[in-house]
Coordinates of C-alpha atoms in Angstrom, one line a residue:
Chain N
X1 CA -0.9 25.1 25.4
X2 CA -0.5 21.6 26.2
X3 CA 3.0 20.4 26.8
X4 CA 5.0 17.6 28.5
X5 CA 8.4 17.4 30.1
X6 CA 10.6 14.7 30.6
X7 CA 13.1 15.6 33.2
X8 CA 15.6 12.8 32.5
X9 CA 17.7 13.0 29.3
X10 CA 19.4 9.8 30.0
X11 CA 18.8 6.9 32.2
X12 CA 21.1 3.7 32.8
X13 CA 19.6 0.6 34.2
X14 CA 20.8 -3.0 34.8
X15 CA 19.2 -5.7 32.8
X16 CA 16.5 -7.2 35.0
X17 CA 16.2 -4.1 37.1
X18 CA 12.9 -2.1 37.3
X19 CA 12.5 1.0 35.2
X20 CA 10.6 4.2 35.7
X21 CA 10.7 7.0 33.1
X22 CA 9.1 10.3 34.2
X23 CA 6.8 12.5 32.2
X24 CA 5.1 15.6 33.6
X25 CA 2.2 17.4 31.6
X26 CA 1.0 20.8 31.6
X27 CA -2.8 21.0 30.8
X28 CA -5.8 22.2 33.0
X29 CA -8.3 19.6 31.6
X30 CA -7.7 15.9 31.2
X31 CA -4.9 15.4 28.8
X32 CA -4.7 12.6 26.2
X33 CA -1.3 11.1 26.8
X34 CA 1.0 8.7 25.0
X35 CA 4.2 6.9 25.3
X36 CA 6.2 6.1 22.2
X37 CA 9.5 4.2 21.8
X38 CA 12.1 4.8 19.2
X39 CA 14.9 2.2 18.4
X40 CA 18.0 3.8 16.6
X41 CA 17.1 4.9 13.1
X42 CA 13.6 3.6 13.4
X43 CA 10.0 5.1 13.5
X44 CA 8.1 5.7 16.7
X45 CA 6.0 2.7 18.1
X46 CA 3.2 3.4 20.4
X47 CA 3.6 1.7 23.8
X48 CA 0.4 2.9 25.4
X49 CA -2.0 5.8 25.7
X50 CA -4.4 7.3 28.2
X51 CA -7.5 9.1 27.6
X52 CA -9.8 8.5 30.5
X53 CA -10.9 6.0 32.8
X54 CA -8.6 3.6 34.7
X55 CA -5.6 5.5 35.7
X56 CA -3.3 2.5 35.5
X57 CA -2.7 1.7 31.7
X58 CA -1.1 -1.5 30.3
X59 CA 0.7 -1.3 27.2
X60 CA 2.8 -3.6 24.9
X61 CA 6.1 -5.2 25.7
X62 CA 5.3 -5.4 29.4
X63 CA 5.2 -1.5 29.9
X64 CA 2.6 0.4 32.0
X65 CA 2.1 3.8 32.9
X66 CA 0.0 5.6 35.8
X67 CA -1.8 8.8 35.4
X68 CA -1.6 10.8 38.5
X69 CA -3.7 14.0 38.1
X70 CA -2.5 15.3 41.7
X71 CA 1.3 15.1 40.5
X72 CA 0.4 16.0 36.7
X73 CA 2.4 13.0 35.9
X74 CA 2.3 10.1 33.6
X75 CA 5.2 8.0 34.4
X76 CA 6.2 4.8 32.3
X77 CA 7.3 1.7 34.2
X78 CA 8.5 -1.8 33.7
X79 CA 9.2 -4.3 36.3
X80 CA 12.2 -6.1 34.6
X81 CA 14.1 -4.5 31.8
X82 CA 15.6 -6.4 29.1
X83 CA 18.6 -5.4 26.8
X84 CA 16.1 -4.8 24.0
X85 CA 14.4 -2.2 25.7
X86 CA 17.4 0.1 25.1
X87 CA 15.9 3.0 22.9
X88 CA 14.6 6.4 23.1
X89 CA 11.4 7.0 24.8
X90 CA 9.0 10.0 24.1
X91 CA 6.2 11.1 26.2
X92 CA 3.4 13.1 24.2
X93 CA 0.4 15.0 24.6
X94 CA -2.5 15.6 22.0
X95 CA -2.9 19.3 21.2
X96 CA -6.3 21.0 21.5
X97 CA -6.6 21.3 17.7
X98 CA -6.4 17.5 17.5
X99 CA -3.8 17.8 14.8
X100 CA -0.6 17.6 16.6
X101 CA 1.2 15.5 19.1
X102 CA 3.4 17.8 21.4
X103 CA 6.2 15.7 22.2
X104 CA 8.7 15.8 25.3
X105 CA 12.5 16.0 24.5
X106 CA 12.8 12.3 25.1
X107 CA 14.8 10.0 27.4
X108 CA 17.5 7.8 26.1
X109 CA 17.5 4.4 28.0
X110 CA 20.6 2.4 28.2
X111 CA 20.7 -1.1 29.5
X112 CA 23.8 -2.5 31.0
X113 CA 24.5 -6.3 31.4
Chain M
X1 CA -2.7 -4.4 7.8
X2 CA -1.8 -2.1 10.6
X3 CA 1.4 -0.4 9.4
X4 CA 2.6 2.5 7.6
X5 CA 5.2 2.0 5.0
X6 CA 7.7 4.7 3.8
X7 CA 10.1 4.5 0.8
X8 CA 12.9 4.9 0.4
X9 CA 14.6 4.0 3.5
X10 CA 17.7 6.1 2.8
X11 CA 18.0 8.8 0.2
X12 CA 21.2 10.9 -0.6
X13 CA 20.7 13.9 -2.8
X14 CA 22.5 16.9 -4.1
X15 CA 21.2 20.5 -3.5
X16 CA 20.1 20.7 -7.1
X17 CA 18.3 17.4 -7.2
X18 CA 14.5 16.8 -7.1
X19 CA 13.3 13.8 -5.1
X20 CA 10.3 12.5 -3.6
X21 CA 9.5 10.5 -0.4
X22 CA 6.5 8.1 -0.4
X23 CA 4.4 7.0 2.4
X24 CA 1.5 4.4 2.4
X25 CA -1.2 3.1 4.8
X26 CA -4.1 0.8 4.4
X27 CA -5.8 1.3 7.7
X28 CA -8.5 3.5 6.3
X29 CA -7.0 6.4 8.2
X30 CA -8.2 9.8 7.1
X31 CA -5.3 11.8 8.7
X32 CA -1.7 11.7 7.5
X33 CA 1.3 13.7 8.6
X34 CA 4.8 14.5 7.8
X35 CA 7.4 15.0 10.6
X36 CA 11.0 15.9 10.6
X37 CA 13.3 14.6 13.2
X38 CA 16.9 15.7 13.8
X39 CA 19.3 13.4 15.8
X40 CA 18.4 13.2 19.5
X41 CA 15.4 15.5 19.2
X42 CA 11.7 14.8 19.1
X43 CA 9.7 14.7 15.8
X44 CA 8.7 18.2 14.6
X45 CA 5.4 18.4 12.8
X46 CA 5.6 19.6 9.2
X47 CA 2.2 19.1 7.3
X48 CA -1.2 17.4 8.1
X49 CA -3.6 16.2 5.6
X50 CA -7.1 15.4 6.7
X51 CA -9.4 13.8 4.2
X52 CA -6.8 14.4 1.5
X53 CA -6.8 18.1 2.0
X54 CA -3.8 20.0 3.5
X55 CA -5.0 21.3 6.9
X56 CA -1.7 22.4 8.6
X57 CA 1.6 23.7 7.1
X58 CA 4.0 24.3 10.1
X59 CA 5.6 27.2 8.2
X60 CA 7.6 24.7 6.3
X61 CA 9.9 26.2 3.5
X62 CA 8.5 25.8 -0.1
X63 CA 11.5 23.5 -1.1
X64 CA 9.2 20.8 0.7
X65 CA 6.2 20.2 -1.2
X66 CA 3.5 17.7 0.1
X67 CA 0.9 15.9 -1.9
X68 CA -2.0 13.4 -1.0
X69 CA -3.1 11.7 -4.2
X70 CA -5.5 9.6 -2.3
X71 CA -6.6 8.5 1.1
X72 CA -3.8 5.9 1.4
X73 CA -0.9 7.7 -0.2
X74 CA 1.2 10.7 0.9
X75 CA 4.2 12.1 -0.9
X76 CA 6.7 14.7 -0.1
X77 CA 8.5 16.4 -2.9
X78 CA 11.8 17.8 -2.3
X79 CA 13.7 20.4 -4.5
X80 CA 16.8 22.5 -3.9
X81 CA 17.4 21.3 -0.3
X82 CA 20.0 22.5 2.0
X83 CA 22.3 20.4 4.1
X84 CA 20.5 21.4 7.2
X85 CA 17.6 19.7 5.9
X86 CA 19.2 16.3 6.6
X87 CA 17.1 14.3 9.0
X88 CA 15.0 11.4 9.5
X89 CA 11.5 12.1 7.8
X90 CA 8.7 10.3 9.5
X91 CA 5.2 9.8 8.2
X92 CA 2.2 9.1 10.3
X93 CA -1.5 8.3 10.0
X94 CA -4.5 8.5 12.5
X95 CA -8.1 7.6 12.1
X96 CA -9.0 11.3 11.9
X97 CA -7.9 14.7 13.0
X98 CA -11.0 16.1 14.4
X99 CA -10.7 14.5 17.8
X100 CA -8.4 14.4 20.5
X101 CA -8.3 10.6 20.4
X102 CA -5.5 11.2 18.0
X103 CA -3.4 8.0 18.1
X104 CA -1.0 8.2 15.4
X105 CA 0.9 5.3 13.8
X106 CA 4.2 6.0 12.5
X107 CA 6.4 4.7 9.5
X108 CA 10.0 3.7 9.9
X109 CA 11.0 7.0 8.3
X110 CA 13.3 7.9 5.5
X111 CA 16.8 8.9 6.4
X112 CA 17.6 12.1 4.2
X113 CA 21.2 13.1 3.6
X114 CA 21.7 16.4 1.6
X115 CA 25.3 17.0 0.1

């Protein structure tokens, strides 16, 4: 079954520093991958998605992600983090059934002054 | 209109109460979902409706009863809940379910507390 793993439970970065959140997928064929962000007590907002084509995907809020088949990864990046980026970040992969999204366990981002 | 709305935002109920959660979208999406999310955990899929018909029930207890009155509206009826059912309940929608291009749009959630 398709699954994703987020190796980092917590990440702390200084405001203005660069960010990379890791996501590894487990799927033989081309996976359909997503990054969502969730602020405390809020719903999930889609940052970006990868279906096919260009492996560098641009998203909202200055985020980008790169699909690397050789490393089975879909890491999320941002060149300069803002305090408002502090949130929970979920990587997800579409299931074969087309119904469900299989989420990673999430990475909690803390931004320090 | 590109959003999913959910009401109420917060709900506190006793174990003998009956209440309902409401979700609405006006994006013309034909698939709608209920998720349950406990603190510090990813969302867990509960139900999927496709073209207003229940497609998936992820072995959810019968004290949760979903309903899809029309293509824009999704309800979750709650009865005789347990304290462990306290969680954030998220609604989502997507254009369809029959494709892997399954971009889901989430609502803000209903924070449910069962006393």
